[in-house]
Amino acid sequence: MDGLLACACLVLLFLCSGRSQETYYPHAPSDAVVHLEAQQQQRHGEHEQLQVAAAAAVVASSEQQQQQQLDEEPPYSFRGPYFDTSVSNNVTALVGKTAYLKCRVKNLANRTVSWVRHHDIHLLTVGRYTYTSDQRFVASHSPQTEDWTLQVRYPQLRDSGIYECQVSTTPPIGHSMYLSVVEPNTTIVGGPDMFINKGSTMNLTCIVHHSPEPPPAIYWTHNEEEINYDSPRGGVSVITEKGDVTTSYLLIQRAKEPDSGKYTCNPSNANPETVVVHVLNGEHPAAMQHGGQLRLEYPFFVVLFSFLVAVLAL
């Protein structure tokens, strides 16, 4: 673009210099006058050609500048509203914890944003107004932003499904989002009853599934009383590994008969789970745990041998 403008300027300078070189001969002979007029006509023609070239250079420069402006504009800016697809369209929420479905609309102008529930084609909100009798659904929008958020308060498992953010263009355009409402599940490996040999290490493993975020804390209780890890008994510790699946290990060394009873794993954002532990002193139940591993009283090969003997006897 700068080169074309420079070219146009040089052409104009040349035109001006061409005019300044014209000479007038008031007393020239008639042949000289005719020759001079021919030169002036030739220069006039060249002058018009240079003017056309300069004008073409200016037009080309203007077109190049306009194209550059179009290239620098965001995509679809001239097509009206469109959705920012960089915003996640999958939302996971806990039962009872408010869910937020965010829809970002570019170039909305004077159009209206609505939220529709797919499974029953139910209009939930229009703008910031709720159009359903279920007041758990609320639309929110902060001025000077492009975000239109549907809040689902106290969500239940039945609220899982597809929700669509719609813009009132002609025809309307929509962007679908999926809400997954989950209820964290807590399990204790080996429950609901566990048998431990006296003197062995008790390993209670609590696992929390389906939690969008790790529980801030996991509390262990023994017979409804919170376990004191600094008690004079000693040998009691907890190891917690947080992630998509959170696991908490309660370790009690040198198990004794008073360690029997009900143990409860209580995550701060999930339902508790309970196991009953029996510390045995020489008894032989059907299943026992040693160092956190279950052991069948009758080894596998003994069971298999008994089965084969029974088959051969038929």
PDB file of C-alpha atoms in Angstrom:
ATOM      1  CA  MET A   1       0.000   0.000   0.000  1.00  0.00           C
ATOM      2  CA  ASP A   2       2.828   2.490   0.875  1.00  0.00           C
ATOM      3  CA  GLY A   3       4.624   1.707  -2.394  1.00  0.00           C
ATOM      4  CA  LEU A   4       1.516   2.542  -4.459  1.00  0.00           C
ATOM      5  CA  LEU A   5       1.071   5.891  -2.683  1.00  0.00           C
ATOM      6  CA  ALA A   6       4.734   6.735  -3.289  1.00  0.00           C
ATOM      7  CA  CYS A   7       4.285   5.922  -6.973  1.00  0.00           C
ATOM      8  CA  ALA A   8       1.279   8.234  -7.196  1.00  0.00           C
ATOM      9  CA  CYS A   9       3.256  11.059  -5.579  1.00  0.00           C
ATOM     10  CA  LEU A  10       6.135  10.639  -8.070  1.00  0.00           C
ATOM     11  CA  VAL A  11       3.672  10.812 -10.970  1.00  0.00           C
ATOM     12  CA  LEU A  12       2.212  14.076  -9.674  1.00  0.00           C
ATOM     13  CA  LEU A  13       5.708  15.572  -9.219  1.00  0.00           C
ATOM     14  CA  PHE A  14       6.558  14.588 -12.765  1.00  0.00           C
ATOM     15  CA  LEU A  15       3.425  16.319 -14.036  1.00  0.00           C
ATOM     16  CA  CYS A  16       4.296  19.491 -12.206  1.00  0.00           C
ATOM     17  CA  SER A  17       7.885  19.430 -13.501  1.00  0.00           C
ATOM     18  CA  GLY A  18       6.586  18.832 -17.045  1.00  0.00           C
ATOM     19  CA  ARG A  19       4.471  21.982 -16.887  1.00  0.00           C
ATOM     20  CA  SER A  20       7.354  24.118 -15.583  1.00  0.00           C
ATOM     21  CA  GLN A  21       9.511  23.176 -18.593  1.00  0.00           C
ATOM     22  CA  GLU A  22       7.052  24.561 -21.191  1.00  0.00           C
ATOM     23  CA  THR A  23       8.516  27.648 -22.994  1.00  0.00           C
ATOM     24  CA  TYR A  24       6.582  30.462 -24.659  1.00  0.00           C
ATOM     25  CA  TYR A  25       7.974  32.137 -27.728  1.00  0.00           C
ATOM     26  CA  PRO A  26       6.027  35.307 -28.419  1.00  0.00           C
ATOM     27  CA  HIS A  27       7.914  36.128 -31.649  1.00  0.00           C
ATOM     28  CA  ALA A  28       8.434  32.630 -33.063  1.00  0.00           C
ATOM     29  CA  PRO A  29       7.857  32.014 -36.758  1.00  0.00           C
ATOM     30  CA  SER A  30       4.648  30.323 -37.798  1.00  0.00           C
ATOM     31  CA  ASP A  31       6.384  26.934 -38.355  1.00  0.00           C
ATOM     32  CA  ALA A  32       7.864  27.107 -34.891  1.00  0.00           C
ATOM     33  CA  VAL A  33       4.457  27.933 -33.463  1.00  0.00           C
ATOM     34  CA  VAL A  34       2.914  24.923 -35.187  1.00  0.00           C
ATOM     35  CA  HIS A  35       5.719  22.707 -33.910  1.00  0.00           C
ATOM     36  CA  LEU A  36       5.288  24.093 -30.401  1.00  0.00           C
ATOM     37  CA  GLU A  37       1.539  23.454 -30.458  1.00  0.00           C
ATOM     38  CA  ALA A  38       2.169  19.856 -31.515  1.00  0.00           C
ATOM     39  CA  GLN A  39       4.573  19.416 -28.623  1.00  0.00           C
ATOM     40  CA  GLN A  40       2.005  20.882 -26.223  1.00  0.00           C
ATOM     41  CA  GLN A  41      -0.725  18.515 -27.501  1.00  0.00           C
ATOM     42  CA  GLN A  42       1.619  15.560 -27.111  1.00  0.00           C
ATOM     43  CA  ARG A  43       2.467  16.632 -23.582  1.00  0.00           C
ATOM     44  CA  HIS A  44      -1.234  17.127 -22.844  1.00  0.00           C
ATOM     45  CA  GLY A  45      -1.938  13.551 -23.946  1.00  0.00           C
ATOM     46  CA  GLU A  46       0.913  12.248 -21.820  1.00  0.00           C
ATOM     47  CA  HIS A  47      -0.398  14.316 -18.928  1.00  0.00           C
ATOM     48  CA  GLU A  48      -3.862  12.705 -19.214  1.00  0.00           C
ATOM     49  CA  GLN A  49      -2.320   9.221 -19.331  1.00  0.00           C
ATOM     50  CA  LEU A  50      -0.273   9.943 -16.223  1.00  0.00           C
ATOM     51  CA  GLN A  51      -3.384  11.266 -14.461  1.00  0.00           C
ATOM     52  CA  VAL A  52      -5.219   8.035 -15.266  1.00  0.00           C
ATOM     53  CA  ALA A  53      -2.262   5.984 -13.987  1.00  0.00           C
ATOM     54  CA  ALA A  54      -2.108   8.027 -10.781  1.00  0.00           C
ATOM     55  CA  ALA A  55      -5.852   7.626 -10.219  1.00  0.00           C
ATOM     56  CA  ALA A  56      -5.578   3.867 -10.791  1.00  0.00           C
ATOM     57  CA  ALA A  57      -2.749   3.677  -8.255  1.00  0.00           C
ATOM     58  CA  VAL A  58      -4.836   5.530  -5.666  1.00  0.00           C
ATOM     59  CA  VAL A  59      -7.856   3.260  -6.291  1.00  0.00           C
ATOM     60  CA  ALA A  60      -5.698   0.133  -5.993  1.00  0.00           C
ATOM     61  CA  SER A  61      -4.229   1.439  -2.752  1.00  0.00           C
ATOM     62  CA  SER A  62      -7.718   2.095  -1.351  1.00  0.00           C
ATOM     63  CA  GLU A  63      -8.947  -1.385  -2.327  1.00  0.00           C
ATOM     64  CA  GLN A  64      -5.881  -2.981  -0.732  1.00  0.00           C
ATOM     65  CA  GLN A  65      -6.497  -1.027   2.480  1.00  0.00           C
ATOM     66  CA  GLN A  66     -10.167  -2.101   2.583  1.00  0.00           C
ATOM     67  CA  GLN A  67      -9.207  -5.757   2.049  1.00  0.00           C
ATOM     68  CA  GLN A  68      -6.661  -5.530   4.850  1.00  0.00           C
ATOM     69  CA  GLN A  69      -9.340  -4.145   7.198  1.00  0.00           C
ATOM     70  CA  LEU A  70     -11.667  -7.029   6.297  1.00  0.00           C
ATOM     71  CA  ASP A  71      -8.898  -9.559   6.921  1.00  0.00           C
ATOM     72  CA  GLU A  72      -8.234  -8.076  10.369  1.00  0.00           C
ATOM     73  CA  GLU A  73     -11.887  -8.238  11.443  1.00  0.00           C
ATOM     74  CA  PRO A  74     -13.007 -11.267  13.504  1.00  0.00           C
ATOM     75  CA  PRO A  75     -14.657 -14.069  11.492  1.00  0.00           C
ATOM     76  CA  TYR A  76     -18.380 -13.751  10.814  1.00  0.00           C
ATOM     77  CA  SER A  77     -18.451 -10.213  12.229  1.00  0.00           C
ATOM     78  CA  PHE A  78     -20.526  -9.201   9.220  1.00  0.00           C
ATOM     79  CA  ARG A  79     -23.006 -12.092   9.570  1.00  0.00           C
ATOM     80  CA  GLY A  80     -24.688 -11.147  12.810  1.00  0.00           C
ATOM     81  CA  PRO A  81     -24.766 -13.229  16.013  1.00  0.00           C
ATOM     82  CA  TYR A  82     -22.700 -16.394  16.387  1.00  0.00           C
ATOM     83  CA  PHE A  83     -21.625 -18.646  19.284  1.00  0.00           C
ATOM     84  CA  ASP A  84     -18.188 -18.810  20.858  1.00  0.00           C
ATOM     85  CA  THR A  85     -17.545 -22.554  20.668  1.00  0.00           C
ATOM     86  CA  SER A  86     -14.420 -22.327  22.839  1.00  0.00           C
ATOM     87  CA  VAL A  87     -16.719 -22.436  25.892  1.00  0.00           C
ATOM     88  CA  SER A  88     -17.193 -26.017  27.131  1.00  0.00           C
ATOM     89  CA  ASN A  89     -20.545 -27.547  26.197  1.00  0.00           C
ATOM     90  CA  ASN A  90     -20.348 -30.300  28.848  1.00  0.00           C
ATOM     91  CA  VAL A  91     -21.204 -29.413  32.430  1.00  0.00           C
ATOM     92  CA  THR A  92     -21.075 -31.783  35.415  1.00  0.00           C
ATOM     93  CA  ALA A  93     -22.781 -30.868  38.680  1.00  0.00           C
ATOM     94  CA  LEU A  94     -23.387 -32.500  42.033  1.00  0.00           C
ATOM     95  CA  VAL A  95     -26.877 -33.310  43.220  1.00  0.00           C
ATOM     96  CA  GLY A  96     -28.100 -30.304  45.194  1.00  0.00           C
ATOM     97  CA  LYS A  97     -25.271 -27.995  44.067  1.00  0.00           C
ATOM     98  CA  THR A  98     -26.171 -25.188  41.632  1.00  0.00           C
ATOM     99  CA  ALA A  99     -25.181 -25.946  38.021  1.00  0.00           C
ATOM    100  CA  TYR A 100     -24.091 -23.183  35.624  1.00  0.00           C
ATOM    101  CA  LEU A 101     -24.531 -23.545  31.850  1.00  0.00           C
ATOM    102  CA  LYS A 102     -22.668 -20.717  30.122  1.00  0.00           C
ATOM    103  CA  CYS A 103     -23.496 -19.578  26.583  1.00  0.00           C
ATOM    104  CA  ARG A 104     -21.294 -16.921  24.941  1.00  0.00           C
ATOM    105  CA  VAL A 105     -22.848 -15.041  22.002  1.00  0.00           C
ATOM    106  CA  LYS A 106     -20.864 -12.709  19.740  1.00  0.00           C
ATOM    107  CA  ASN A 107     -22.446  -9.741  17.907  1.00  0.00           C
ATOM    108  CA  LEU A 108     -25.789 -10.209  19.647  1.00  0.00           C
ATOM    109  CA  ALA A 109     -26.953  -6.611  18.997  1.00  0.00           C
ATOM    110  CA  ASN A 110     -30.693  -6.331  19.760  1.00  0.00           C
ATOM    111  CA  ARG A 111     -31.457 -10.062  19.576  1.00  0.00           C
ATOM    112  CA  THR A 112     -32.725 -12.104  22.524  1.00  0.00           C
ATOM    113  CA  VAL A 113     -31.168 -15.194  24.111  1.00  0.00           C
ATOM    114  CA  SER A 114     -33.435 -18.029  25.292  1.00  0.00           C
ATOM    115  CA  TRP A 115     -32.841 -21.395  26.982  1.00  0.00           C
ATOM    116  CA  VAL A 116     -34.801 -24.501  25.957  1.00  0.00           C
ATOM    117  CA  ARG A 117     -34.800 -27.954  27.599  1.00  0.00           C
ATOM    118  CA  HIS A 118     -34.586 -30.566  24.862  1.00  0.00           C
ATOM    119  CA  HIS A 119     -36.285 -33.693  26.198  1.00  0.00           C
ATOM    120  CA  ASP A 120     -39.676 -31.974  26.488  1.00  0.00           C
ATOM    121  CA  ILE A 121     -39.016 -28.902  24.255  1.00  0.00           C
ATOM    122  CA  HIS A 122     -39.739 -26.690  27.252  1.00  0.00           C
ATOM    123  CA  LEU A 123     -38.971 -22.958  27.099  1.00  0.00           C
ATOM    124  CA  LEU A 124     -37.180 -22.110  30.342  1.00  0.00           C
ATOM    125  CA  THR A 125     -36.015 -18.506  30.019  1.00  0.00           C
ATOM    126  CA  VAL A 126     -36.185 -15.567  27.604  1.00  0.00           C
ATOM    127  CA  GLY A 127     -33.617 -12.865  28.171  1.00  0.00           C
ATOM    128  CA  ARG A 128     -33.328 -12.610  31.943  1.00  0.00           C
ATOM    129  CA  TYR A 129     -36.918 -13.689  32.585  1.00  0.00           C
ATOM    130  CA  THR A 130     -37.982 -17.182  33.666  1.00  0.00           C
ATOM    131  CA  TYR A 131     -40.846 -18.661  31.605  1.00  0.00           C
ATOM    132  CA  THR A 132     -41.325 -21.887  33.531  1.00  0.00           C
ATOM    133  CA  SER A 133     -43.136 -22.587  36.762  1.00  0.00           C
ATOM    134  CA  ASP A 134     -40.007 -24.391  37.998  1.00  0.00           C
ATOM    135  CA  GLN A 135     -38.239 -21.516  39.712  1.00  0.00           C
ATOM    136  CA  ARG A 136     -35.023 -23.520  40.008  1.00  0.00           C
ATOM    137  CA  PHE A 137     -34.162 -22.300  36.497  1.00  0.00           C
ATOM    138  CA  VAL A 138     -32.780 -18.747  36.399  1.00  0.00           C
ATOM    139  CA  ALA A 139     -31.077 -16.829  33.565  1.00  0.00           C
ATOM    140  CA  SER A 140     -28.333 -14.357  34.382  1.00  0.00           C
ATOM    141  CA  HIS A 141     -26.397 -11.841  32.285  1.00  0.00           C
ATOM    142  CA  SER A 142     -23.862  -9.233  33.328  1.00  0.00           C
ATOM    143  CA  PRO A 143     -23.850  -6.002  31.280  1.00  0.00           C
ATOM    144  CA  GLN A 144     -20.851  -5.428  29.019  1.00  0.00           C
ATOM    145  CA  THR A 145     -20.298  -9.182  28.703  1.00  0.00           C
ATOM    146  CA  GLU A 146     -21.255 -11.746  26.058  1.00  0.00           C
ATOM    147  CA  ASP A 147     -22.151 -14.507  28.539  1.00  0.00           C
ATOM    148  CA  TRP A 148     -25.724 -15.702  29.099  1.00  0.00           C
ATOM    149  CA  THR A 149     -25.846 -18.244  31.907  1.00  0.00           C
ATOM    150  CA  LEU A 150     -28.592 -20.681  32.842  1.00  0.00           C
ATOM    151  CA  GLN A 151     -28.533 -21.530  36.544  1.00  0.00           C
ATOM    152  CA  VAL A 152     -30.096 -24.802  37.673  1.00  0.00           C
ATOM    153  CA  ARG A 153     -30.562 -24.606  41.426  1.00  0.00           C
ATOM    154  CA  TYR A 154     -30.769 -27.752  43.559  1.00  0.00           C
ATOM    155  CA  PRO A 155     -30.293 -30.014  40.500  1.00  0.00           C
ATOM    156  CA  GLN A 156     -31.480 -33.608  40.649  1.00  0.00           C
ATOM    157  CA  LEU A 157     -30.463 -36.654  38.632  1.00  0.00           C
ATOM    158  CA  ARG A 158     -33.551 -36.188  36.439  1.00  0.00           C
ATOM    159  CA  ASP A 159     -32.247 -32.767  35.318  1.00  0.00           C
ATOM    160  CA  SER A 160     -29.469 -34.409  33.305  1.00  0.00           C
ATOM    161  CA  GLY A 161     -29.792 -33.925  29.547  1.00  0.00           C
ATOM    162  CA  ILE A 162     -29.435 -31.483  26.652  1.00  0.00           C
ATOM    163  CA  TYR A 163     -30.167 -27.770  27.012  1.00  0.00           C
ATOM    164  CA  GLU A 164     -30.074 -25.371  24.059  1.00  0.00           C
ATOM    165  CA  CYS A 165     -29.083 -21.722  24.023  1.00  0.00           C
ATOM    166  CA  GLN A 166     -31.067 -19.997  21.238  1.00  0.00           C
ATOM    167  CA  VAL A 167     -30.735 -16.577  19.578  1.00  0.00           C
ATOM    168  CA  SER A 168     -33.787 -14.879  18.031  1.00  0.00           C
ATOM    169  CA  THR A 169     -32.433 -14.525  14.500  1.00  0.00           C
ATOM    170  CA  THR A 170     -34.472 -15.481  11.408  1.00  0.00           C
ATOM    171  CA  PRO A 171     -34.351 -18.437  11.449  1.00  0.00           C
ATOM    172  CA  PRO A 172     -33.238 -18.913  15.078  1.00  0.00           C
ATOM    173  CA  ILE A 173     -29.771 -20.322  15.739  1.00  0.00           C
ATOM    174  CA  GLY A 174     -28.947 -22.606  18.672  1.00  0.00           C
ATOM    175  CA  HIS A 175     -26.036 -24.107  20.595  1.00  0.00           C
ATOM    176  CA  SER A 176     -26.570 -27.326  22.589  1.00  0.00           C
ATOM    177  CA  MET A 177     -25.001 -28.128  25.958  1.00  0.00           C
ATOM    178  CA  TYR A 178     -25.139 -31.310  28.031  1.00  0.00           C
ATOM    179  CA  LEU A 179     -25.728 -31.214  31.772  1.00  0.00           C
ATOM    180  CA  SER A 180     -24.697 -34.286  33.752  1.00  0.00           C
ATOM    181  CA  VAL A 181     -25.969 -34.336  37.339  1.00  0.00           C
ATOM    182  CA  VAL A 182     -24.118 -36.922  39.402  1.00  0.00           C
ATOM    183  CA  GLU A 183     -24.379 -38.206  42.921  1.00  0.00           C
ATOM    184  CA  PRO A 184     -21.004 -39.116  44.421  1.00  0.00           C
ATOM    185  CA  ASN A 185     -20.806 -42.719  45.510  1.00  0.00           C
ATOM    186  CA  THR A 186     -18.772 -43.900  48.499  1.00  0.00           C
ATOM    187  CA  THR A 187     -17.644 -47.503  48.963  1.00  0.00           C
ATOM    188  CA  ILE A 188     -15.369 -49.312  51.415  1.00  0.00           C
ATOM    189  CA  VAL A 189     -13.466 -52.213  49.885  1.00  0.00           C
ATOM    190  CA  GLY A 190     -14.322 -55.542  51.506  1.00  0.00           C
ATOM    191  CA  GLY A 191     -17.458 -54.320  53.300  1.00  0.00           C
ATOM    192  CA  PRO A 192     -19.977 -54.496  54.814  1.00  0.00           C
ATOM    193  CA  ASP A 193     -18.174 -56.909  57.216  1.00  0.00           C
ATOM    194  CA  MET A 194     -14.446 -57.496  57.549  1.00  0.00           C
ATOM    195  CA  PHE A 195     -12.552 -59.987  59.719  1.00  0.00           C
ATOM    196  CA  ILE A 196      -9.069 -59.116  60.961  1.00  0.00           C
ATOM    197  CA  ASN A 197      -6.589 -61.290  62.842  1.00  0.00           C
ATOM    198  CA  LYS A 198      -5.409 -59.844  66.120  1.00  0.00           C
ATOM    199  CA  GLY A 199      -1.959 -58.264  65.750  1.00  0.00           C
ATOM    200  CA  SER A 200      -2.218 -57.711  61.987  1.00  0.00           C
ATOM    201  CA  THR A 201      -2.471 -54.328  60.249  1.00  0.00           C
ATOM    202  CA  MET A 202      -5.991 -53.138  59.532  1.00  0.00           C
ATOM    203  CA  ASN A 203      -6.324 -51.415  56.153  1.00  0.00           C
ATOM    204  CA  LEU A 204      -9.705 -49.822  55.464  1.00  0.00           C
ATOM    205  CA  THR A 205      -9.916 -48.423  51.920  1.00  0.00           C
ATOM    206  CA  CYS A 206     -12.609 -45.834  51.145  1.00  0.00           C
ATOM    207  CA  ILE A 207     -13.222 -44.856  47.498  1.00  0.00           C
ATOM    208  CA  VAL A 208     -15.273 -41.835  46.329  1.00  0.00           C
ATOM    209  CA  HIS A 209     -16.585 -42.084  42.743  1.00  0.00           C
ATOM    210  CA  HIS A 210     -18.428 -39.619  40.463  1.00  0.00           C
ATOM    211  CA  SER A 211     -17.324 -36.448  42.189  1.00  0.00           C
ATOM    212  CA  PRO A 212     -16.684 -33.441  39.881  1.00  0.00           C
ATOM    213  CA  GLU A 213     -14.045 -32.307  42.349  1.00  0.00           C
ATOM    214  CA  PRO A 214     -12.180 -34.136  45.124  1.00  0.00           C
ATOM    215  CA  PRO A 215     -13.804 -33.864  48.555  1.00  0.00           C
ATOM    216  CA  PRO A 216     -12.071 -31.156  50.597  1.00  0.00           C
ATOM    217  CA  ALA A 217     -11.877 -33.566  53.534  1.00  0.00           C
ATOM    218  CA  ILE A 218     -12.657 -37.178  54.477  1.00  0.00           C
ATOM    219  CA  TYR A 219     -13.464 -37.976  58.099  1.00  0.00           C
ATOM    220  CA  TRP A 220     -13.189 -41.420  59.683  1.00  0.00           C
ATOM    221  CA  THR A 221     -15.177 -42.414  62.767  1.00  0.00           C
ATOM    222  CA  HIS A 222     -15.081 -45.486  65.015  1.00  0.00           C
ATOM    223  CA  ASN A 223     -18.366 -46.307  66.730  1.00  0.00           C
ATOM    224  CA  GLU A 224     -19.675 -42.788  65.901  1.00  0.00           C
ATOM    225  CA  GLU A 225     -16.624 -41.034  67.389  1.00  0.00           C
ATOM    226  CA  GLU A 226     -14.068 -39.247  65.228  1.00  0.00           C
ATOM    227  CA  ILE A 227     -10.776 -41.095  65.204  1.00  0.00           C
ATOM    228  CA  ASN A 228      -7.934 -39.386  67.044  1.00  0.00           C
ATOM    229  CA  TYR A 229      -4.747 -40.005  65.084  1.00  0.00           C
ATOM    230  CA  ASP A 230      -2.649 -38.678  67.981  1.00  0.00           C
ATOM    231  CA  SER A 231      -4.162 -40.947  70.643  1.00  0.00           C
ATOM    232  CA  PRO A 232      -1.879 -42.753  73.115  1.00  0.00           C
ATOM    233  CA  ARG A 233      -2.716 -46.014  71.338  1.00  0.00           C
ATOM    234  CA  GLY A 234      -0.492 -45.005  68.408  1.00  0.00           C
ATOM    235  CA  GLY A 235      -0.138 -46.747  65.062  1.00  0.00           C
ATOM    236  CA  VAL A 236      -3.207 -45.027  63.531  1.00  0.00           C
ATOM    237  CA  SER A 237      -2.792 -43.035  60.305  1.00  0.00           C
ATOM    238  CA  VAL A 238      -4.702 -41.908  57.219  1.00  0.00           C
ATOM    239  CA  ILE A 239      -3.432 -41.551  53.649  1.00  0.00           C
ATOM    240  CA  THR A 240      -5.695 -39.775  51.124  1.00  0.00           C
ATOM    241  CA  GLU A 241      -5.092 -39.650  47.361  1.00  0.00           C
ATOM    242  CA  LYS A 242      -7.213 -37.064  45.535  1.00  0.00           C
ATOM    243  CA  GLY A 243      -8.076 -37.092  41.840  1.00  0.00           C
ATOM    244  CA  ASP A 244     -10.913 -38.087  39.507  1.00  0.00           C
ATOM    245  CA  VAL A 245     -11.380 -40.941  41.969  1.00  0.00           C
ATOM    246  CA  THR A 246     -10.462 -40.128  45.570  1.00  0.00           C
ATOM    247  CA  THR A 247      -9.146 -42.892  47.825  1.00  0.00           C
ATOM    248  CA  SER A 248      -8.595 -42.706  51.583  1.00  0.00           C
ATOM    249  CA  TYR A 249      -6.730 -45.410  53.516  1.00  0.00           C
ATOM    250  CA  LEU A 250      -7.210 -45.848  57.268  1.00  0.00           C
ATOM    251  CA  LEU A 251      -4.274 -47.851  58.640  1.00  0.00           C
ATOM    252  CA  ILE A 252      -4.315 -49.327  62.158  1.00  0.00           C
ATOM    253  CA  GLN A 253      -1.257 -51.298  63.154  1.00  0.00           C
ATOM    254  CA  ARG A 254      -1.275 -54.215  65.606  1.00  0.00           C
ATOM    255  CA  ALA A 255      -5.053 -54.614  65.611  1.00  0.00           C
ATOM    256  CA  LYS A 256      -6.589 -55.415  68.999  1.00  0.00           C
ATOM    257  CA  GLU A 257     -10.023 -56.586  70.081  1.00  0.00           C
ATOM    258  CA  PRO A 258     -11.060 -53.037  71.179  1.00  0.00           C
ATOM    259  CA  ASP A 259     -10.463 -51.990  67.555  1.00  0.00           C
ATOM    260  CA  SER A 260     -13.531 -54.004  66.537  1.00  0.00           C
ATOM    261  CA  GLY A 261     -16.683 -52.095  65.719  1.00  0.00           C
ATOM    262  CA  LYS A 262     -18.283 -49.840  63.125  1.00  0.00           C
ATOM    263  CA  TYR A 263     -16.025 -47.658  60.987  1.00  0.00           C
ATOM    264  CA  THR A 264     -17.502 -44.878  58.851  1.00  0.00           C
ATOM    265  CA  CYS A 265     -15.864 -43.052  55.951  1.00  0.00           C
ATOM    266  CA  ASN A 266     -17.498 -39.628  55.639  1.00  0.00           C
ATOM    267  CA  PRO A 267     -16.441 -37.452  52.638  1.00  0.00           C
ATOM    268  CA  SER A 268     -17.397 -33.785  52.979  1.00  0.00           C
ATOM    269  CA  ASN A 269     -19.194 -33.748  49.595  1.00  0.00           C
ATOM    270  CA  ALA A 270     -20.600 -37.292  49.399  1.00  0.00           C
ATOM    271  CA  ASN A 271     -22.666 -39.790  51.337  1.00  0.00           C
ATOM    272  CA  PRO A 272     -20.907 -41.739  54.111  1.00  0.00           C
ATOM    273  CA  GLU A 273     -20.216 -45.474  53.992  1.00  0.00           C
ATOM    274  CA  THR A 274     -19.861 -47.899  56.898  1.00  0.00           C
ATOM    275  CA  VAL A 275     -18.084 -51.207  57.488  1.00  0.00           C
ATOM    276  CA  VAL A 276     -18.172 -53.468  60.551  1.00  0.00           C
ATOM    277  CA  VAL A 277     -14.748 -54.816  61.564  1.00  0.00           C
ATOM    278  CA  HIS A 278     -14.270 -57.959  63.662  1.00  0.00           C
ATOM    279  CA  VAL A 279     -10.845 -58.432  65.268  1.00  0.00           C
ATOM    280  CA  LEU A 280     -10.465 -62.151  65.974  1.00  0.00           C
ATOM    281  CA  ASN A 281      -8.306 -63.930  68.501  1.00  0.00           C
ATOM    282  CA  GLY A 282      -7.699 -67.375  67.018  1.00  0.00           C
ATOM    283  CA  GLU A 283     -11.169 -67.851  65.465  1.00  0.00           C
ATOM    284  CA  HIS A 284     -11.514 -69.097  61.854  1.00  0.00           C
ATOM    285  CA  PRO A 285     -14.402 -67.460  59.970  1.00  0.00           C
ATOM    286  CA  ALA A 286     -15.120 -68.152  56.303  1.00  0.00           C
ATOM    287  CA  ALA A 287     -13.127 -65.121  55.172  1.00  0.00           C
ATOM    288  CA  MET A 288     -10.351 -63.150  56.833  1.00  0.00           C
ATOM    289  CA  GLN A 289      -8.208 -60.158  55.995  1.00  0.00           C
ATOM    290  CA  HIS A 290      -4.439 -60.026  56.451  1.00  0.00           C
ATOM    291  CA  GLY A 291      -2.676 -56.725  55.842  1.00  0.00           C
ATOM    292  CA  GLY A 292      -5.597 -55.381  53.840  1.00  0.00           C
ATOM    293  CA  GLN A 293      -5.983 -58.465  51.598  1.00  0.00           C
ATOM    294  CA  LEU A 294      -8.841 -60.931  51.779  1.00  0.00           C
ATOM    295  CA  ARG A 295      -7.890 -64.621  52.122  1.00  0.00           C
ATOM    296  CA  LEU A 296     -10.292 -67.518  51.696  1.00  0.00           C
ATOM    297  CA  GLU A 297      -9.963 -70.170  54.388  1.00  0.00           C
ATOM    298  CA  TYR A 298     -10.090 -72.938  51.732  1.00  0.00           C
ATOM    299  CA  PRO A 299      -7.471 -72.446  48.994  1.00  0.00           C
ATOM    300  CA  PHE A 300      -8.575 -72.594  45.382  1.00  0.00           C
ATOM    301  CA  PHE A 301      -6.853 -75.884  44.560  1.00  0.00           C
ATOM    302  CA  VAL A 302      -8.645 -77.627  47.449  1.00  0.00           C
ATOM    303  CA  VAL A 303     -12.024 -76.485  46.115  1.00  0.00           C
ATOM    304  CA  LEU A 304     -11.069 -77.569  42.598  1.00  0.00           C
ATOM    305  CA  PHE A 305      -9.913 -81.007  43.817  1.00  0.00           C
ATOM    306  CA  SER A 306     -13.180 -81.533  45.678  1.00  0.00           C
ATOM    307  CA  PHE A 307     -15.136 -80.615  42.548  1.00  0.00           C
ATOM    308  CA  LEU A 308     -13.206 -83.090  40.380  1.00  0.00           C
ATOM    309  CA  VAL A 309     -13.706 -85.896  42.911  1.00  0.00           C
ATOM    310  CA  ALA A 310     -17.444 -85.220  42.926  1.00  0.00           C
ATOM    311  CA  VAL A 311     -17.601 -85.317  39.109  1.00  0.00           C
ATOM    312  CA  LEU A 312     -15.653 -88.607  38.867  1.00  0.00           C
ATOM    313  CA  ALA A 313     -17.902 -90.212  41.438  1.00  0.00           C
ATOM    314  CA  LEU A 314     -20.963 -89.722  39.195  1.00  0.00           C
TER     315      LEU A 314
END
